[in-house]
PDB file of C-alpha atoms in Angstrom:
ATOM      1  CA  UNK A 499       0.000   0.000   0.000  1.00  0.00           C
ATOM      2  CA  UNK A 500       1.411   3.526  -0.599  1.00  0.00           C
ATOM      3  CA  UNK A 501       1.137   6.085   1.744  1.00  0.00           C
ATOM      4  CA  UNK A 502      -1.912   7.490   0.745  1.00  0.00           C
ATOM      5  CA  UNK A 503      -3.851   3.950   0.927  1.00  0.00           C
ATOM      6  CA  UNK A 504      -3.877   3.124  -2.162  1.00  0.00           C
ATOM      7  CA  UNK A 505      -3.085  -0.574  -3.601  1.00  0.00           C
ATOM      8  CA  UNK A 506       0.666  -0.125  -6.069  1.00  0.00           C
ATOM      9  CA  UNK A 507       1.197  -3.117  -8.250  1.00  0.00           C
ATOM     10  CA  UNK A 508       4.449  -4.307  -7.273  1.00  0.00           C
ATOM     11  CA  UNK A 509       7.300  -7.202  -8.560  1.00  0.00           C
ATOM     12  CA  UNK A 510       8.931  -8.142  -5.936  1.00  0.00           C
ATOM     13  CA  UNK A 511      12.027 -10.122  -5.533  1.00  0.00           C
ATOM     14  CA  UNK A 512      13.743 -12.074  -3.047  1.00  0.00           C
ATOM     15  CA  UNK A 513      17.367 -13.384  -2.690  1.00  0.00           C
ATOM     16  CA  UNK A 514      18.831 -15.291   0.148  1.00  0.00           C
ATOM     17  CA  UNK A 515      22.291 -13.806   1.346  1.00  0.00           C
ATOM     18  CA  UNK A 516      25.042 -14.686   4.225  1.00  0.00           C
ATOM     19  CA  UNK A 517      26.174 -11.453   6.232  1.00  0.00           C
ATOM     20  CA  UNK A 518      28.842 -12.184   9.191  1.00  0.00           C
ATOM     21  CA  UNK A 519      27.292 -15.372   9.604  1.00  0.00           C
ATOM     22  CA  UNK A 520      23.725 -14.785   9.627  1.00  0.00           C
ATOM     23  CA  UNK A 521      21.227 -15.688   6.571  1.00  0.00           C
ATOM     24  CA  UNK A 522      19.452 -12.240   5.427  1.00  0.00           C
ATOM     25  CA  UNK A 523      16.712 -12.208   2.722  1.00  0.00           C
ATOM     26  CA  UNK A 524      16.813  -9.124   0.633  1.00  0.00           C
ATOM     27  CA  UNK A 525      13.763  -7.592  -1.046  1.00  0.00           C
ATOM     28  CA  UNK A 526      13.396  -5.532  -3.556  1.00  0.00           C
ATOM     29  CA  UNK A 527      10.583  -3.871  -4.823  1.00  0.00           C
ATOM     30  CA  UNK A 528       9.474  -2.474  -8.597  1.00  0.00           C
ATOM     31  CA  UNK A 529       6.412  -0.239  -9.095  1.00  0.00           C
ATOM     32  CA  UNK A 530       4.380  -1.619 -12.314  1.00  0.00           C
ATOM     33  CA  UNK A 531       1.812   0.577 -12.204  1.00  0.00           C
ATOM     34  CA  UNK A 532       2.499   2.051 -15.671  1.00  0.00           C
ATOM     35  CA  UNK A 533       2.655  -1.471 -17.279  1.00  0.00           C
ATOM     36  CA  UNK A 534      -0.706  -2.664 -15.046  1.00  0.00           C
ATOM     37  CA  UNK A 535      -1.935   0.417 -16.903  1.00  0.00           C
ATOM     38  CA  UNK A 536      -0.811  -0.262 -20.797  1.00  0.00           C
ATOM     39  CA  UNK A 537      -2.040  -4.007 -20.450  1.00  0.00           C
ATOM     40  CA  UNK A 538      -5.292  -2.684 -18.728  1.00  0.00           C
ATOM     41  CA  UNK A 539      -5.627  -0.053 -22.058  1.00  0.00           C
ATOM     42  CA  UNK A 540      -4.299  -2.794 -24.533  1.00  0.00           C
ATOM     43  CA  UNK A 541      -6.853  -5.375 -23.441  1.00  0.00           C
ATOM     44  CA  UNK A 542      -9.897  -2.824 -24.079  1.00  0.00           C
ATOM     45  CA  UNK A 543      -8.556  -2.053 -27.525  1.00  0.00           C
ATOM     46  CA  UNK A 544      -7.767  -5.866 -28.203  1.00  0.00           C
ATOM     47  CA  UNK A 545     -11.841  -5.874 -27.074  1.00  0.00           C
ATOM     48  CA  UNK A 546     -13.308  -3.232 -29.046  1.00  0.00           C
ATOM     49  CA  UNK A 547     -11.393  -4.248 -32.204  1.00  0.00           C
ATOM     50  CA  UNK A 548     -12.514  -7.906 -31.774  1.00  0.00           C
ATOM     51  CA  UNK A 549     -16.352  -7.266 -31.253  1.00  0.00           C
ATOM     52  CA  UNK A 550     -15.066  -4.269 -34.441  1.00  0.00           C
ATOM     53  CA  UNK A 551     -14.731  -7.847 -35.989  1.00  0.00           C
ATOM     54  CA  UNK A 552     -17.694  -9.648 -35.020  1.00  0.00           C
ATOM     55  CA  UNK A 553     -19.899  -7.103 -35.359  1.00  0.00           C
ATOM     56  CA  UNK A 554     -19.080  -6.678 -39.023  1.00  0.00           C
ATOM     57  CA  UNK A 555     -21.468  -7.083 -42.149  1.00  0.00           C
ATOM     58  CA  UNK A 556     -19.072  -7.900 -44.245  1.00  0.00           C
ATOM     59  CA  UNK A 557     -16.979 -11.103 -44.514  1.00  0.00           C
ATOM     60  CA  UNK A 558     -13.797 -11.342 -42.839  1.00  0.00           C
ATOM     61  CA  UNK A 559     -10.788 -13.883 -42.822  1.00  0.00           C
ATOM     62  CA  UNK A 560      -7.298 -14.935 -42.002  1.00  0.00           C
ATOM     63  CA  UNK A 561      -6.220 -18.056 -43.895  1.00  0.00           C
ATOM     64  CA  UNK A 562      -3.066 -19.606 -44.276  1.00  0.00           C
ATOM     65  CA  UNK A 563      -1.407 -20.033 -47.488  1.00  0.00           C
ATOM     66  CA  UNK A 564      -2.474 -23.579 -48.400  1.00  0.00           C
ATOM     67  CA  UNK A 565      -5.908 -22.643 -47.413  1.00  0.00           C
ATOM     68  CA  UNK A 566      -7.082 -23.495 -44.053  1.00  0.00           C
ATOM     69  CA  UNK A 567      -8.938 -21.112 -42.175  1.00  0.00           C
ATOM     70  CA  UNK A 568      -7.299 -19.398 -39.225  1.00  0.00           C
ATOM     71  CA  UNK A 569      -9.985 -17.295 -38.008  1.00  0.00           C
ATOM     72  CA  UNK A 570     -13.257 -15.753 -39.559  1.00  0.00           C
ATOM     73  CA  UNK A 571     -16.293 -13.787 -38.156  1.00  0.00           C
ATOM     74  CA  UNK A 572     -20.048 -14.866 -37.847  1.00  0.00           C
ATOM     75  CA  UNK A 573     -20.619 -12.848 -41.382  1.00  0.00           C
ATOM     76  CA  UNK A 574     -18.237 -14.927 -43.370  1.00  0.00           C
ATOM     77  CA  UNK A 575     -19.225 -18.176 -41.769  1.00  0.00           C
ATOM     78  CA  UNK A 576     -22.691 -17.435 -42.376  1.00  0.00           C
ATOM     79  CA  UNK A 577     -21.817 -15.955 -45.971  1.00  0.00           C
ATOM     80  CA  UNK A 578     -20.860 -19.903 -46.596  1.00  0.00           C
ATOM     81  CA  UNK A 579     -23.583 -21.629 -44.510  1.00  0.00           C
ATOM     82  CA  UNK A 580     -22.249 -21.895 -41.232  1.00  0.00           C
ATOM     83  CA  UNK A 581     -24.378 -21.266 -38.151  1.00  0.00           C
ATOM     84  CA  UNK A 582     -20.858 -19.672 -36.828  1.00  0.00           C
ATOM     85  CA  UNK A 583     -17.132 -19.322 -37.094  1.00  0.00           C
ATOM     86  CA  UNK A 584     -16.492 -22.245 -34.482  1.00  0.00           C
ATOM     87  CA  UNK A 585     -18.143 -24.456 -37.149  1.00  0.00           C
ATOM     88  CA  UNK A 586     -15.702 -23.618 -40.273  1.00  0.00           C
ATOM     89  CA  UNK A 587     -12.249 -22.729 -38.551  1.00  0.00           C
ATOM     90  CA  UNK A 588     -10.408 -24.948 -39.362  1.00  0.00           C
ATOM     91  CA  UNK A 589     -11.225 -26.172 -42.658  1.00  0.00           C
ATOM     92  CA  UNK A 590      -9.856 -25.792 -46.528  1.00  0.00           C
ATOM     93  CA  UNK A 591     -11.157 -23.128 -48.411  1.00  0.00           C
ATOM     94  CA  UNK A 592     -10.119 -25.094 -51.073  1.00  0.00           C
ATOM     95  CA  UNK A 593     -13.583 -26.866 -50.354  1.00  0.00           C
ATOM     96  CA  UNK A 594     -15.380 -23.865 -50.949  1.00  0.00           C
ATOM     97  CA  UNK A 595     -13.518 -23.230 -54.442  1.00  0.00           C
ATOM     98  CA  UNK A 596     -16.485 -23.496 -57.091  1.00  0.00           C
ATOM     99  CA  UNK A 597     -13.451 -23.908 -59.498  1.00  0.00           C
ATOM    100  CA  UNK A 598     -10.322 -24.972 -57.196  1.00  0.00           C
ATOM    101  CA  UNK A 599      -7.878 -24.521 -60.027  1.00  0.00           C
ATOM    102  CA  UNK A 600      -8.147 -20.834 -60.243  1.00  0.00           C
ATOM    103  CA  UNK A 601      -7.374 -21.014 -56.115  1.00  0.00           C
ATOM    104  CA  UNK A 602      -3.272 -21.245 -57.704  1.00  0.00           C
ATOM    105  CA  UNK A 603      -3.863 -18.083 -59.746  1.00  0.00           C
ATOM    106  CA  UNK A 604      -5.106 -15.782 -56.873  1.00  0.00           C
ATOM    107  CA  UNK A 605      -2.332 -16.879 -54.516  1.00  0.00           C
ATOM    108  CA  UNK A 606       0.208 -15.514 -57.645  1.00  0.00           C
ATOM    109  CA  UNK A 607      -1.377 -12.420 -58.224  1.00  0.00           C
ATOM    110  CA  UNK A 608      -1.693 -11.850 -54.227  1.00  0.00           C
ATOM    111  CA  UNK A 609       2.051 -12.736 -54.153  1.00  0.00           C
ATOM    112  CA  UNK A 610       2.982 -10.583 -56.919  1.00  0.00           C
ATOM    113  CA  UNK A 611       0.869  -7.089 -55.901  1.00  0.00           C
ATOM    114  CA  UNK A 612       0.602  -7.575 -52.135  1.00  0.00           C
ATOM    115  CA  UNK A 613      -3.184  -6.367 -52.109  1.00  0.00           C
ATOM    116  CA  UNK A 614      -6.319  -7.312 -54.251  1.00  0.00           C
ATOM    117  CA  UNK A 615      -8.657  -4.506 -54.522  1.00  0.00           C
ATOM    118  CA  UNK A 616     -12.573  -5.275 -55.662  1.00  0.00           C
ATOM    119  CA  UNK A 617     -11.648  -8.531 -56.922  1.00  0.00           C
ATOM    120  CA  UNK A 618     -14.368 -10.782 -57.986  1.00  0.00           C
ATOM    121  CA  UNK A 619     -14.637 -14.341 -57.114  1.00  0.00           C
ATOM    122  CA  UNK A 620     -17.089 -17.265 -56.827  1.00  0.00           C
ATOM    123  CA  UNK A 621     -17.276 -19.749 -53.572  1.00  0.00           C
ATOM    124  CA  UNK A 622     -19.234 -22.251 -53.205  1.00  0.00           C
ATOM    125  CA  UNK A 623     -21.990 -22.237 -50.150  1.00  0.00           C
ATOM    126  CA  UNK A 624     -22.320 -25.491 -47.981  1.00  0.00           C
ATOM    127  CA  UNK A 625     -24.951 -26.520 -49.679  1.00  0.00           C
ATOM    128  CA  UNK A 626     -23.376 -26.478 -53.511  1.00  0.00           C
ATOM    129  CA  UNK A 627     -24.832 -22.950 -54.905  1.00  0.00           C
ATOM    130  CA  UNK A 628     -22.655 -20.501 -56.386  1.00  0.00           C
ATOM    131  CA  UNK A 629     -21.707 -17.428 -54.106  1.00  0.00           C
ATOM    132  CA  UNK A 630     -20.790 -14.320 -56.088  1.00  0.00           C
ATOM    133  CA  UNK A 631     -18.339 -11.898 -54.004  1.00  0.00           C
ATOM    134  CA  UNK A 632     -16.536  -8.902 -54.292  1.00  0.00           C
ATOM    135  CA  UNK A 633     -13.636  -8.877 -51.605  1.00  0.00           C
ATOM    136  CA  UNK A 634     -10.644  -6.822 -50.667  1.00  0.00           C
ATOM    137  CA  UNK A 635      -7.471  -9.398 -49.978  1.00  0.00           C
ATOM    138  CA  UNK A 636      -4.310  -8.678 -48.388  1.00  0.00           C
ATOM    139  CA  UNK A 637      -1.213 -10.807 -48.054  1.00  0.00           C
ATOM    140  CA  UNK A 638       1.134 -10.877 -45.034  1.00  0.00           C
ATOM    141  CA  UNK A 639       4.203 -12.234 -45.825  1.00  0.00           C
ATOM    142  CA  UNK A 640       7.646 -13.615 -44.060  1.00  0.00           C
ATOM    143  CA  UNK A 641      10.931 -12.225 -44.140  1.00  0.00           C
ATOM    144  CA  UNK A 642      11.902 -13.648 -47.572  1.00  0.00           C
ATOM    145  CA  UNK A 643       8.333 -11.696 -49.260  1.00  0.00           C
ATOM    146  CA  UNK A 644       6.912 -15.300 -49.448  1.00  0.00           C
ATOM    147  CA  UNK A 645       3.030 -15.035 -48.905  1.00  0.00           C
ATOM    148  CA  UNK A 646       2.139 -17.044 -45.468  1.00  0.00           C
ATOM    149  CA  UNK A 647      -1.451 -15.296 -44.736  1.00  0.00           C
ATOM    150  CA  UNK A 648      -4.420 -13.706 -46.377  1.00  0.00           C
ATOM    151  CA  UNK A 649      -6.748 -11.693 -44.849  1.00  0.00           C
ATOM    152  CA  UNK A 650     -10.011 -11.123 -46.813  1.00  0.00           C
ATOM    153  CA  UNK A 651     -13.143  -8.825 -47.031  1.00  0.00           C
ATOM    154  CA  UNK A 652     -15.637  -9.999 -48.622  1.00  0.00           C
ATOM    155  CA  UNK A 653     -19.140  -8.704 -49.382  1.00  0.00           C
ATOM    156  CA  UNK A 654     -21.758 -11.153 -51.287  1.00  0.00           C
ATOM    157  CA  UNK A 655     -22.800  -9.773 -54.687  1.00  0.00           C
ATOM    158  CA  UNK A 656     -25.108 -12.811 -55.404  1.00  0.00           C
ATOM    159  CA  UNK A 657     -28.438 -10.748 -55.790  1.00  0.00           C
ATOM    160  CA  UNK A 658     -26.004  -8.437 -57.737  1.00  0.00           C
ATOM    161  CA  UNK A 659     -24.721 -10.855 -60.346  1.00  0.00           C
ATOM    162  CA  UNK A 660     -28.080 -13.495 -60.526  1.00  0.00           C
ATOM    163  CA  UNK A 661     -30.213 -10.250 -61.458  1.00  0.00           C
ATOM    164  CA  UNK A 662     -28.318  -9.080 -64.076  1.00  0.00           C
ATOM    165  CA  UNK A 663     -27.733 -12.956 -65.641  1.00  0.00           C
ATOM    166  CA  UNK A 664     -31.658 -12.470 -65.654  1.00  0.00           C
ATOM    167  CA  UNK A 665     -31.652  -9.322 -67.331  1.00  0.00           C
ATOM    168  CA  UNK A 666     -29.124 -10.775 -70.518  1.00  0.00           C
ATOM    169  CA  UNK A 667     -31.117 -13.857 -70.552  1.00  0.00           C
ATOM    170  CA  UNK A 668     -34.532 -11.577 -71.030  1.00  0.00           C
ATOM    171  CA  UNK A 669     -32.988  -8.948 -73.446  1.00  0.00           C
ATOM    172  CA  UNK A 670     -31.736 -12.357 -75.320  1.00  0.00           C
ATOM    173  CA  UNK A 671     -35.493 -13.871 -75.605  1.00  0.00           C
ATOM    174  CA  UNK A 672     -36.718 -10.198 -76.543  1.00  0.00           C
ATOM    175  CA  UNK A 673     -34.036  -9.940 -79.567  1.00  0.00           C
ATOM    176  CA  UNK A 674     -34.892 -13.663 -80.782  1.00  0.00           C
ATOM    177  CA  UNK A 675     -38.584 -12.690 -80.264  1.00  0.00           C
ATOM    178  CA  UNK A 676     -37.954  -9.692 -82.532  1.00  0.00           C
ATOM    179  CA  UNK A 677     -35.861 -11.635 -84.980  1.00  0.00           C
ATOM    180  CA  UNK A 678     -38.637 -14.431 -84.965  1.00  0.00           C
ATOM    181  CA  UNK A 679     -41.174 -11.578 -85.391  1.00  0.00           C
ATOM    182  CA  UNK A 680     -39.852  -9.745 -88.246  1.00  0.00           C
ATOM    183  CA  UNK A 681     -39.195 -12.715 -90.495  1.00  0.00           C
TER     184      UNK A 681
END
């Protein structure tokens, strides 16, 4: 306690020493107050960035490079199928691939330029349908600028991309109406 009553975090050390034939302990004694206080104020960040995380409407992700999935939020797992993360951490993404050979050609270009800006890509949801995305995907790499992570955001463009293929497919059955018409 410090003068004034109040509780100072303290590491405290002991040694044993011999002094004219008696065995002394000596104690000393190191104030930690100002690291009690920068784990107490990392902790709340580490908090509000994490629920930052969770809270999110988009899709986010940490994989490793050969695909299995580090960490996600409830968006992204549910984005997929997944009543939550806990269910899909863990697993490939190469299972979610709609076309798993084209998984080689994002890790190049990720490799090459660092960062993938509105790139479009296709998973596939648990239960086999198509999911159209537009995501933002950044590599973290080691010391010798090989790609180890990716981090992804990803926001579903399904009702995006299925309404338009709807649109083609109509304007396409208008013009062979019109063709059919006309002859």
């Amino acid at each position: 306690l410090h003068a004034d009553g109040r509780a100072v975090p303290l590491l405290k050390s002991v040694a044993r020493i011999e002094r004219e034939g008696a065995s002394l302990l000596v104690e000393s004694f190191i104030d930690i107050s100002e690291l009690k206080q920068v784990q107490a104020d990392l902790s709340a960040s580490e908090a509000k960035y994490r629920q930052f995380f969770e809270d999110d409407l988009t899709g986010n992700f940490i994989s490793s490079r050969d695909g299995q999935l580090i960490d996600c939020n409830p968006a992204f797992a549910q984005l997929l199928g997944y009543e939550s993360p806990a269910e899909i951490i863990g697993k490939h993404m190469q299972d979610h691939y709609l076309q798993p050979e084209k998984r080689g050609l994002l890790l190049e270009r990720l490799q090459e330029k660092g960062r993938l800006d509105r790139y479009e890509g296709v998973l596939r949801h648990r239960n086999g349908e198509p999911v159209y995305l537009i995501c933002n995907l950044i590599g973290d790499f080691d010391e010798q600028g090989e790609l180890v992570r990716m981090r992804g955001f990803i926001f579903d463009d399904t009702k995006r991309v299925l309404l338009e293929k709807e649109i083609r497919q109509a304007q396409k059955l208008e013009a062979i109406g019109t063709m059919a018409g006309g002859i």
